[in-house]
Amino acid sequence: MLVALTRERGQNEELRDWVGARAEVVEIPLTSTAFRDAGEVEAEIRASRDVGAFRTLVATSARVERYLPLAARALGPDPVVASVGPATTRVLERAGLRVTHESLGGALDLIASVNEGPVLILAATGGREELTAALRARGVACAVVECYATRGVALGEAERAALGRADVVFIGAPSAWRVAREAVRSDAWVLVPGATTLAAVRAGHERCVVGWGPAFAGAWERITAAPED
């Protein structure tokens, strides 16, 4: 069995550890990240009327790590700190921020835990807005600061061929699926981190399950137990 690891180069080691000796792996990065200038991000945070009084910080990706010291200075005392995914939790903790809530799916899974506003959300350019909309619908003030943009990469013939051979493909975000979908076989399994990416993949690919972190073992059992078509 061949498993394709498709996160950006240098970010696939955790996925590789999950697979272990279960299968052969190939690394095919599907996206790259363009980071905003830190000065621009700092100016945007400081321009908020709630700077110094944010009660909650939400970090939607580990990619916001370089901006966390800027965000920390905008928080009020004893803030609620929420993260999307274990990798994000780790970078928050490295920055000295105590994570109080962690989602293993998407940002919207934090809605029940984020009750204290104003909320500062560090996110991607053009990212999903469900959490922001849900908070504002409840009357919770929030400010979204876009920190980075995720861009699809152009695949060469060798990368497309490798994706086409893969029996299992990790897809971390809808942006990665947009790059991969034409090359992934219809009978290949796609493992995703949560509901948002699951919906994007299942719109055109049936064999897709949530299978990151604690969900990996169960997803792998399902994949290996599935009958061949």
Coordinates of N, CA and C in Angstrom, one line a residue:
M1 N 0.8 -1.2 0.0 CA 0.0 0.0 0.0 C 0.9 1.2 0.0
L2 N 0.5 2.2 -0.8 CA 1.2 3.5 -0.9 C 0.4 4.6 -0.3
V3 N 1.0 5.4 0.6 CA 0.3 6.5 1.2 C 1.0 7.8 0.8
A4 N 0.3 8.8 0.3 CA 0.8 10.1 -0.1 C 0.6 11.1 1.0
L5 N 1.7 11.7 1.5 CA 1.7 12.8 2.5 C 1.8 14.1 1.7
T6 N 0.8 15.0 1.9 CA 0.7 16.1 1.0 C 0.8 17.5 1.6
R7 N 1.2 17.5 2.9 CA 1.4 18.9 3.5 C 2.6 19.5 3.0
E8 N 2.9 20.8 3.3 CA 4.0 21.5 2.9 C 5.3 20.8 3.3
R9 N 6.3 20.9 2.5 CA 7.6 20.2 2.9 C 8.1 20.6 4.3
G10 N 8.4 19.7 5.1 CA 8.8 19.9 6.5 C 7.7 19.8 7.5
Q11 N 6.4 19.6 7.0 CA 5.3 19.5 7.9 C 4.6 18.1 7.8
N12 N 5.3 17.1 7.3 CA 4.7 15.8 7.1 C 5.2 14.8 8.1
E13 N 6.1 15.1 9.0 CA 6.7 14.1 9.9 C 5.6 13.5 10.8
E14 N 4.7 14.3 11.3 CA 3.7 13.8 12.2 C 2.8 12.7 11.4
L15 N 2.5 13.0 10.2 CA 1.7 12.1 9.4 C 2.5 10.8 9.1
R16 N 3.8 11.0 8.9 CA 4.7 9.8 8.7 C 4.7 8.9 9.9
D17 N 4.8 9.5 11.1 CA 4.8 8.8 12.3 C 3.5 8.0 12.5
W18 N 2.3 8.6 12.1 CA 1.1 7.8 12.2 C 1.1 6.6 11.4
V19 N 1.6 6.7 10.2 CA 1.6 5.6 9.2 C 2.6 4.5 9.7
G20 N 3.8 5.0 10.2 CA 4.8 4.1 10.7 C 5.2 3.0 9.6
A21 N 5.2 1.7 10.1 CA 5.6 0.6 9.2 C 4.4 0.0 8.5
R22 N 3.2 0.7 8.6 CA 2.0 0.1 8.0 C 2.0 0.1 6.5
A23 N 2.8 1.1 5.9 CA 2.7 1.2 4.4 C 3.9 2.0 4.0
E24 N 4.2 2.0 2.7 CA 5.2 2.8 2.0 C 4.6 4.2 1.9
V25 N 5.4 5.2 2.1 CA 5.0 6.6 2.0 C 5.7 7.4 0.9
V26 N 5.1 8.3 0.3 CA 5.7 9.3 -0.6 C 5.2 10.7 -0.3
E27 N 6.1 11.6 -0.3 CA 5.8 13.0 0.1 C 5.6 13.8 -1.2
I28 N 4.4 14.4 -1.3 CA 4.1 15.3 -2.5 C 3.4 16.5 -2.0
P29 N 4.2 17.6 -1.6 CA 3.5 18.8 -1.1 C 2.6 19.4 -2.2
L30 N 1.4 19.8 -1.7 CA 0.4 20.4 -2.7 C 0.2 21.9 -2.5
T31 N 0.7 22.4 -1.4 CA 0.5 23.8 -1.2 C 1.8 24.5 -0.6
S32 N 1.8 25.8 -0.7 CA 2.9 26.6 -0.1 C 2.2 27.8 0.6
T33 N 2.9 28.4 1.5 CA 2.3 29.5 2.3 C 3.1 30.8 2.1
A34 N 2.3 31.8 1.9 CA 2.8 33.2 1.7 C 2.4 33.9 3.0
F35 N 3.4 34.3 3.8 CA 3.1 35.0 5.1 C 3.0 36.5 4.9
R36 N 2.1 37.1 5.6 CA 2.0 38.6 5.7 C 3.2 39.2 6.4
D37 N 3.5 40.4 6.1 CA 4.6 41.1 6.8 C 4.1 41.3 8.3
A38 N 5.0 41.0 9.2 CA 4.7 41.1 10.6 C 4.3 42.5 11.0
G39 N 4.9 43.5 10.4 CA 4.6 44.8 10.7 C 3.1 45.2 10.4
E40 N 2.7 44.6 9.2 CA 1.3 44.9 8.8 C 0.3 44.2 9.8
V41 N 0.7 43.0 10.2 CA -0.2 42.3 11.1 C -0.3 43.0 12.4
E42 N 0.9 43.5 12.9 CA 0.9 44.2 14.2 C 0.1 45.5 14.1
A43 N 0.2 46.2 13.0 CA -0.5 47.5 12.8 C -2.0 47.2 12.8
E44 N -2.4 46.1 12.2 CA -3.9 45.8 12.1 C -4.4 45.4 13.5
I45 N -3.6 44.7 14.3 CA -4.1 44.3 15.6 C -4.1 45.6 16.5
R46 N -3.1 46.4 16.4 CA -3.1 47.6 17.3 C -4.2 48.6 16.9
A47 N -4.7 48.5 15.6 CA -5.7 49.5 15.2 C -7.1 49.1 15.8
S48 N -7.2 47.9 16.3 CA -8.5 47.4 16.9 C -8.8 48.2 18.1
R49 N -10.1 48.6 18.2 CA -10.5 49.3 19.5 C -10.4 48.4 20.7
D50 N -10.3 47.1 20.5 CA -10.2 46.2 21.6 C -8.8 45.7 22.0
V51 N -7.8 46.4 21.4 CA -6.4 46.0 21.7 C -6.2 46.1 23.2
G52 N -5.6 45.1 23.8 CA -5.3 45.1 25.2 C -6.5 44.6 26.0
A53 N -7.6 44.3 25.4 CA -8.8 43.9 26.1 C -9.4 42.7 25.5
F54 N -8.8 42.0 24.5 CA -9.4 40.8 24.0 C -9.4 39.7 25.0
R55 N -10.6 39.1 25.2 CA -10.8 38.1 26.2 C -10.5 36.7 25.7
T56 N -10.5 36.6 24.4 CA -10.3 35.2 23.8 C -9.4 35.4 22.6
L57 N -8.5 34.4 22.4 CA -7.7 34.3 21.2 C -8.0 33.0 20.6
V58 N -8.3 33.0 19.3 CA -8.4 31.8 18.5 C -7.4 31.7 17.4
A59 N -6.6 30.6 17.4 CA -5.5 30.4 16.4 C -6.0 29.2 15.6
T60 N -6.2 29.5 14.3 CA -6.8 28.5 13.4 C -5.7 27.6 12.8
S61 N -4.5 27.9 12.9 CA -3.4 27.1 12.2 C -2.1 27.3 12.9
A62 N -1.2 26.3 12.9 CA 0.1 26.5 13.4 C 0.9 27.5 12.6
R63 N 0.4 27.8 11.4 CA 1.1 28.8 10.6 C 1.1 30.2 11.2
V64 N 0.3 30.4 12.2 CA 0.2 31.8 12.8 C 1.3 32.0 13.8
E65 N 2.2 31.0 14.0 CA 3.2 31.0 15.1 C 4.0 32.3 15.2
R66 N 4.4 32.8 14.1 CA 5.3 34.0 14.1 C 4.6 35.3 14.5
Y67 N 3.2 35.2 14.6 CA 2.4 36.4 14.9 C 1.9 36.3 16.4
L68 N 2.2 35.2 17.0 CA 1.6 35.0 18.4 C 2.1 36.0 19.4
P69 N 3.4 36.4 19.4 CA 3.8 37.4 20.3 C 3.1 38.8 20.2
L70 N 2.7 39.1 18.9 CA 2.0 40.3 18.6 C 0.6 40.2 19.2
A71 N 0.0 39.0 19.0 CA -1.4 38.8 19.5 C -1.4 38.8 21.0
A72 N -0.4 38.2 21.6 CA -0.4 38.1 23.1 C -0.5 39.4 23.7
R73 N 0.2 40.4 23.1 CA 0.2 41.8 23.7 C -1.1 42.5 23.6
A74 N -2.0 41.9 22.8 CA -3.4 42.5 22.6 C -4.4 41.9 23.5
L75 N -4.0 40.9 24.3 CA -5.0 40.2 25.1 C -5.1 40.8 26.5
G76 N -6.3 40.7 27.1 CA -6.5 41.1 28.4 C -6.0 40.0 29.4
P77 N -6.1 40.2 30.7 CA -5.6 39.3 31.7 C -6.4 38.0 31.6
D78 N -5.7 36.9 31.9 CA -6.3 35.5 32.0 C -7.2 35.2 30.8
P79 N -6.7 35.2 29.6 CA -7.5 35.1 28.4 C -7.9 33.6 28.2
V80 N -9.0 33.4 27.4 CA -9.3 32.1 26.9 C -8.5 31.9 25.6
V81 N -7.8 30.8 25.4 CA -7.0 30.6 24.3 C -7.4 29.3 23.6
A82 N -7.9 29.4 22.4 CA -8.4 28.2 21.7 C -7.6 27.9 20.4
S83 N -7.5 26.7 20.1 CA -6.7 26.3 19.0 C -7.4 25.3 18.1
V84 N -7.0 25.2 16.8 CA -7.5 24.2 15.9 C -6.4 23.2 15.6
G85 N -6.5 22.1 16.3 CA -5.5 21.0 16.0 C -4.3 21.0 17.0
P86 N -3.8 19.8 17.2 CA -2.7 19.6 18.2 C -1.4 20.4 17.8
A87 N -1.1 20.6 16.5 CA 0.0 21.3 16.0 C -0.1 22.8 16.4
T88 N -1.3 23.3 16.3 CA -1.5 24.7 16.7 C -1.4 24.9 18.2
T89 N -1.9 23.9 19.0 CA -1.7 23.9 20.4 C -0.3 24.0 20.8
R90 N 0.6 23.2 20.1 CA 2.0 23.2 20.4 C 2.6 24.5 20.2
V91 N 2.3 25.2 19.1 CA 3.0 26.5 18.9 C 2.5 27.5 19.8
L92 N 1.2 27.5 20.2 CA 0.7 28.4 21.2 C 1.4 28.2 22.6
E93 N 1.6 27.0 22.9 CA 2.3 26.7 24.2 C 3.8 27.1 24.1
R94 N 4.4 27.0 23.0 CA 5.8 27.4 22.8 C 5.9 29.0 23.0
A95 N 4.8 29.6 22.6 CA 4.7 31.1 22.8 C 4.4 31.5 24.2
G96 N 4.2 30.6 25.1 CA 3.8 30.9 26.5 C 2.4 31.1 26.7
L97 N 1.5 30.7 25.8 CA 0.1 30.9 25.9 C -0.6 29.5 26.3
R98 N -1.3 29.5 27.4 CA -1.9 28.3 27.9 C -3.2 28.1 27.2
V99 N -3.3 27.0 26.4 CA -4.5 26.6 25.6 C -5.5 26.1 26.5
T100 N -6.7 26.7 26.5 CA -7.8 26.2 27.3 C -8.8 25.3 26.5
H101 N -8.8 25.5 25.2 CA -9.7 24.7 24.4 C -9.0 24.3 23.1
E102 N -9.2 23.0 22.6 CA -8.6 22.6 21.4 C -9.7 21.8 20.6
S103 N -9.7 22.2 19.3 CA -10.6 21.5 18.4 C -9.8 20.5 17.6
L104 N -10.3 19.2 17.4 CA -9.6 18.2 16.6 C -10.2 18.2 15.2
G105 N -11.2 19.1 15.0 CA -11.8 19.2 13.7 C -11.6 20.5 13.1
G106 N -12.6 21.3 12.9 CA -12.4 22.6 12.3 C -12.6 23.7 13.4
A107 N -12.5 25.0 12.9 CA -12.7 26.1 13.9 C -14.1 26.1 14.4
L108 N -15.1 25.7 13.6 CA -16.5 25.8 14.1 C -16.7 24.9 15.3
D109 N -15.9 23.9 15.5 CA -16.1 23.0 16.6 C -15.8 23.7 17.9
L110 N -15.2 24.9 17.9 CA -14.9 25.7 19.1 C -16.0 26.5 19.5
I111 N -17.1 26.6 18.8 CA -18.2 27.5 19.0 C -18.8 27.4 20.4
A112 N -18.9 26.2 20.9 CA -19.4 25.9 22.2 C -18.5 26.4 23.4
S113 N -17.2 26.5 23.0 CA -16.2 26.8 24.0 C -15.8 28.3 24.0
V114 N -16.1 29.0 23.0 CA -15.8 30.5 22.9 C -17.0 31.3 23.2
N115 N -17.0 31.8 24.4 CA -18.2 32.6 24.9 C -17.9 34.0 25.3
E116 N -16.6 34.3 25.5 CA -16.2 35.5 26.1 C -15.5 36.4 25.0
G117 N -16.2 37.5 24.7 CA -15.7 38.5 23.8 C -15.1 39.7 24.4
P118 N -14.4 40.5 23.7 CA -14.1 40.4 22.3 C -13.1 39.3 22.0
V119 N -13.2 38.7 20.8 CA -12.4 37.6 20.3 C -11.5 38.0 19.2
L120 N -10.2 37.7 19.3 CA -9.2 37.9 18.3 C -8.9 36.6 17.6
I121 N -9.2 36.5 16.3 CA -9.0 35.3 15.5 C -7.9 35.5 14.5
L122 N -6.8 34.7 14.6 CA -5.7 34.7 13.7 C -6.0 33.6 12.6
A123 N -6.1 34.0 11.4 CA -6.6 33.0 10.4 C -5.9 33.2 9.0
A124 N -6.3 32.4 8.0 CA -5.8 32.5 6.7 C -6.6 33.5 5.9
T125 N -5.9 34.1 4.9 CA -6.6 35.0 3.9 C -7.7 34.2 3.2
G126 N -8.9 34.7 3.2 CA -10.0 34.0 2.5 C -10.4 32.7 3.1
G127 N -10.1 32.5 4.4 CA -10.5 31.3 5.1 C -12.0 31.2 5.4
R128 N -12.3 30.0 6.0 CA -13.7 29.8 6.3 C -14.2 30.8 7.3
E129 N -15.5 31.2 7.2 CA -16.0 32.2 8.1 C -17.1 31.7 9.0
E130 N -17.3 30.4 9.1 CA -18.4 29.9 9.9 C -18.3 30.3 11.4
L131 N -17.1 30.2 12.0 CA -16.9 30.6 13.4 C -17.2 32.0 13.6
T132 N -16.7 32.9 12.8 CA -16.9 34.3 12.9 C -18.4 34.6 12.8
A133 N -19.1 34.0 11.8 CA -20.5 34.3 11.6 C -21.3 33.8 12.8
A134 N -21.0 32.6 13.4 CA -21.7 32.0 14.5 C -21.5 32.9 15.8
L135 N -20.3 33.4 16.0 CA -20.0 34.3 17.1 C -20.8 35.6 17.0
R136 N -20.8 36.2 15.9 CA -21.5 37.5 15.7 C -23.0 37.3 15.8
A137 N -23.5 36.1 15.4 CA -24.9 35.8 15.5 C -25.3 35.8 17.0
R138 N -24.4 35.4 17.8 CA -24.6 35.3 19.3 C -24.3 36.6 20.0
G139 N -23.9 37.6 19.2 CA -23.6 38.9 19.8 C -22.2 39.0 20.4
V140 N -21.3 38.1 20.0 CA -19.9 38.1 20.5 C -19.1 38.9 19.5
A141 N -18.5 40.0 20.0 CA -17.6 40.8 19.1 C -16.4 40.0 18.8
C142 N -16.0 40.1 17.5 CA -14.7 39.4 17.1 C -14.0 40.2 16.0
A143 N -12.7 40.1 16.0 CA -11.9 40.7 15.0 C -11.0 39.6 14.3
V144 N -11.1 39.5 13.0 CA -10.3 38.5 12.3 C -9.1 39.2 11.6
V145 N -7.9 38.7 11.9 CA -6.7 39.2 11.3 C -6.1 38.1 10.4
E146 N -6.0 38.4 9.1 CA -5.5 37.4 8.2 C -4.0 37.4 8.2
C147 N -3.4 36.3 8.5 CA -2.0 36.2 8.7 C -1.2 35.6 7.5
Y148 N -1.8 34.8 6.7 CA -1.1 34.1 5.6 C -2.1 33.7 4.6
A149 N -1.5 33.3 3.4 CA -2.3 32.8 2.3 C -1.8 31.4 1.9
T150 N -2.6 30.5 1.7 CA -2.2 29.2 1.2 C -2.4 29.1 -0.3
R151 N -1.4 28.7 -1.0 CA -1.4 28.7 -2.4 C -1.2 27.2 -2.9
G152 N -1.9 26.8 -3.9 CA -1.6 25.5 -4.5 C -0.4 25.6 -5.4
V153 N 0.3 24.5 -5.4 CA 1.5 24.4 -6.3 C 1.2 23.7 -7.6
A154 N 2.0 24.0 -8.6 CA 1.8 23.3 -9.9 C 2.6 22.0 -9.8
L155 N 1.8 20.9 -10.1 CA 2.4 19.6 -10.0 C 3.1 19.2 -11.4
G156 N 4.2 18.6 -11.3 CA 4.8 18.1 -12.5 C 4.3 16.7 -12.8
E157 N 4.7 16.1 -13.9 CA 4.2 14.8 -14.3 C 4.6 13.7 -13.3
A158 N 5.8 13.8 -12.7 CA 6.2 12.8 -11.7 C 5.3 12.9 -10.4
E159 N 4.9 14.1 -10.0 CA 4.1 14.2 -8.8 C 2.7 13.7 -9.1
R160 N 2.1 14.0 -10.3 CA 0.8 13.6 -10.7 C 0.8 12.0 -10.7
A161 N 1.8 11.5 -11.3 CA 1.9 10.0 -11.4 C 1.9 9.4 -10.0
A162 N 2.7 10.0 -9.1 CA 2.8 9.4 -7.8 C 1.5 9.5 -7.0
L163 N 0.7 10.6 -7.2 CA -0.6 10.7 -6.6 C -1.5 9.7 -7.2
G164 N -1.4 9.4 -8.5 CA -2.2 8.4 -9.1 C -2.0 7.0 -8.7
R165 N -0.8 6.8 -8.2 CA -0.4 5.4 -7.6 C -0.9 5.2 -6.2
A166 N -1.1 6.3 -5.5 CA -1.3 6.3 -4.0 C -2.7 5.6 -3.8
D167 N -2.7 4.7 -2.8 CA -3.9 4.1 -2.3 C -4.6 4.9 -1.2
V168 N -3.8 5.7 -0.5 CA -4.3 6.6 0.6 C -3.6 7.9 0.4
V169 N -4.4 9.0 0.5 CA -3.9 10.4 0.4 C -4.3 11.2 1.5
F170 N -3.4 11.8 2.3 CA -3.7 12.8 3.3 C -4.0 14.1 2.6
I171 N -5.1 14.7 2.9 CA -5.5 16.0 2.4 C -5.8 16.9 3.6
G172 N -5.0 18.0 3.8 CA -5.2 18.8 5.0 C -6.2 19.9 4.9
A173 N -6.5 20.3 3.7 CA -7.4 21.5 3.5 C -8.0 21.5 2.1
P174 N -9.1 22.2 1.9 CA -9.7 22.3 0.6 C -8.8 22.7 -0.5
S175 N -7.9 23.7 -0.1 CA -6.9 24.2 -1.1 C -6.0 23.0 -1.6
A176 N -5.6 22.1 -0.8 CA -4.8 21.0 -1.2 C -5.6 20.0 -2.1
W177 N -6.9 19.9 -1.8 CA -7.7 19.0 -2.6 C -7.9 19.6 -4.0
R178 N -8.0 20.9 -4.1 CA -8.2 21.5 -5.5 C -7.0 21.1 -6.4
V179 N -5.8 21.0 -5.8 CA -4.6 20.6 -6.5 C -4.6 19.1 -6.9
A180 N -5.1 18.3 -5.9 CA -4.9 16.9 -6.0 C -6.0 16.1 -6.7
R181 N -7.2 16.7 -6.8 CA -8.4 15.9 -7.1 C -8.4 15.3 -8.5
E182 N -7.8 15.9 -9.5 CA -7.7 15.3 -10.8 C -6.8 14.2 -10.9
A183 N -5.8 14.1 -10.0 CA -4.8 13.1 -10.1 C -5.1 11.9 -9.2
V184 N -6.0 12.0 -8.1 CA -6.2 11.0 -7.2 C -7.2 10.0 -7.8
R185 N -6.9 8.7 -7.7 CA -7.8 7.6 -8.2 C -9.1 7.6 -7.5
S186 N -10.2 7.2 -8.2 CA -11.5 7.2 -7.6 C -11.6 6.2 -6.5
D187 N -10.8 5.1 -6.6 CA -10.8 4.1 -5.5 C -9.8 4.3 -4.4
A188 N -9.1 5.4 -4.5 CA -8.1 5.8 -3.4 C -8.9 6.3 -2.2
W189 N -8.4 6.1 -1.0 CA -8.9 6.7 0.2 C -8.3 8.0 0.5
V190 N -9.1 9.0 0.9 CA -8.6 10.3 1.3 C -8.8 10.5 2.8
L191 N -7.8 10.8 3.5 CA -7.9 11.1 5.0 C -7.8 12.6 5.2
V192 N -8.7 13.1 5.9 CA -8.8 14.6 6.2 C -8.9 14.9 7.7
P193 N -8.6 16.1 8.1 CA -8.6 16.5 9.5 C -9.9 16.8 10.1
G194 N -10.9 17.2 9.3 CA -12.2 17.5 9.9 C -13.3 17.8 8.9
A195 N -14.4 18.3 9.4 CA -15.6 18.4 8.7 C -15.5 19.3 7.4
T196 N -14.8 20.4 7.5 CA -14.7 21.3 6.4 C -14.1 20.6 5.2
T197 N -12.9 20.0 5.4 CA -12.2 19.4 4.3 C -13.0 18.1 3.9
L198 N -13.6 17.4 4.8 CA -14.4 16.3 4.4 C -15.5 16.6 3.4
A199 N -16.2 17.7 3.7 CA -17.3 18.2 2.8 C -16.7 18.5 1.4
A200 N -15.6 19.2 1.4 CA -15.0 19.6 0.1 C -14.6 18.4 -0.7
V201 N -14.0 17.4 -0.1 CA -13.6 16.2 -0.8 C -14.8 15.4 -1.3
R202 N -15.7 15.2 -0.4 CA -16.9 14.3 -0.7 C -17.8 14.9 -1.7
A203 N -17.6 16.2 -2.0 CA -18.4 16.7 -3.1 C -18.1 16.1 -4.4
G204 N -17.0 15.4 -4.5 CA -16.6 14.7 -5.8 C -15.9 13.5 -5.6
H205 N -15.7 13.0 -4.4 CA -14.9 11.8 -4.2 C -15.5 11.0 -3.0
E206 N -16.0 9.8 -3.2 CA -16.7 9.1 -2.2 C -15.9 8.6 -1.0
R207 N -14.7 8.0 -1.3 CA -13.9 7.4 -0.3 C -13.1 8.4 0.5
C208 N -13.7 9.0 1.5 CA -13.1 10.0 2.3 C -13.5 9.9 3.7
V209 N -12.6 9.9 4.7 CA -12.9 9.8 6.1 C -12.0 10.7 6.9
V210 N -12.6 11.2 8.0 CA -11.7 11.9 9.0 C -10.7 10.9 9.6
G211 N -9.5 11.3 9.5 CA -8.5 10.3 9.9 C -7.2 10.9 10.4
W212 N -7.2 12.0 11.1 CA -6.0 12.7 11.6 C -6.0 12.6 13.1
G213 N -4.8 12.5 13.7 CA -4.7 12.5 15.1 C -5.3 11.2 15.7
P214 N -6.1 11.4 16.8 CA -6.8 10.3 17.4 C -7.7 9.4 16.5
A215 N -8.1 10.1 15.4 CA -9.0 9.4 14.5 C -8.3 8.5 13.5
F216 N -7.0 8.6 13.5 CA -6.2 7.9 12.4 C -6.4 6.3 12.6
A217 N -6.2 5.8 13.8 CA -6.2 4.3 13.9 C -7.6 3.8 13.5
G218 N -8.7 4.4 13.8 CA -10.0 3.9 13.4 C -10.2 4.0 11.9
A219 N -9.7 5.1 11.3 CA -9.8 5.3 9.9 C -9.0 4.3 9.1
W220 N -7.8 4.0 9.7 CA -6.9 3.0 9.0 C -7.6 1.6 9.0
E221 N -8.2 1.2 10.2 CA -8.9 0.0 10.2 C -10.0 -0.1 9.2
R222 N -10.7 1.0 9.0 CA -11.8 1.0 8.1 C -11.2 0.8 6.6
I223 N -10.1 1.5 6.4 CA -9.5 1.4 5.0 C -9.1 0.0 4.7
T224 N -8.3 -0.6 5.7 CA -7.8 -1.9 5.4 C -8.8 -3.0 5.5
A225 N -10.0 -2.7 6.1 CA -11.0 -3.7 6.1 C -12.0 -3.6 4.9
A226 N -11.9 -2.5 4.2 CA -12.8 -2.3 3.1 C -12.6 -3.3 2.0
P227 N -13.6 -3.9 1.4 CA -13.4 -4.8 0.3 C -12.9 -4.1 -0.9
E228 N -12.2 -4.8 -1.7 CA -11.7 -4.3 -3.0 C -12.8 -4.2 -4.0
D229 N -12.9 -3.1 -4.8 CA -13.9 -2.9 -5.8 C -13.7 -3.8 -7.0

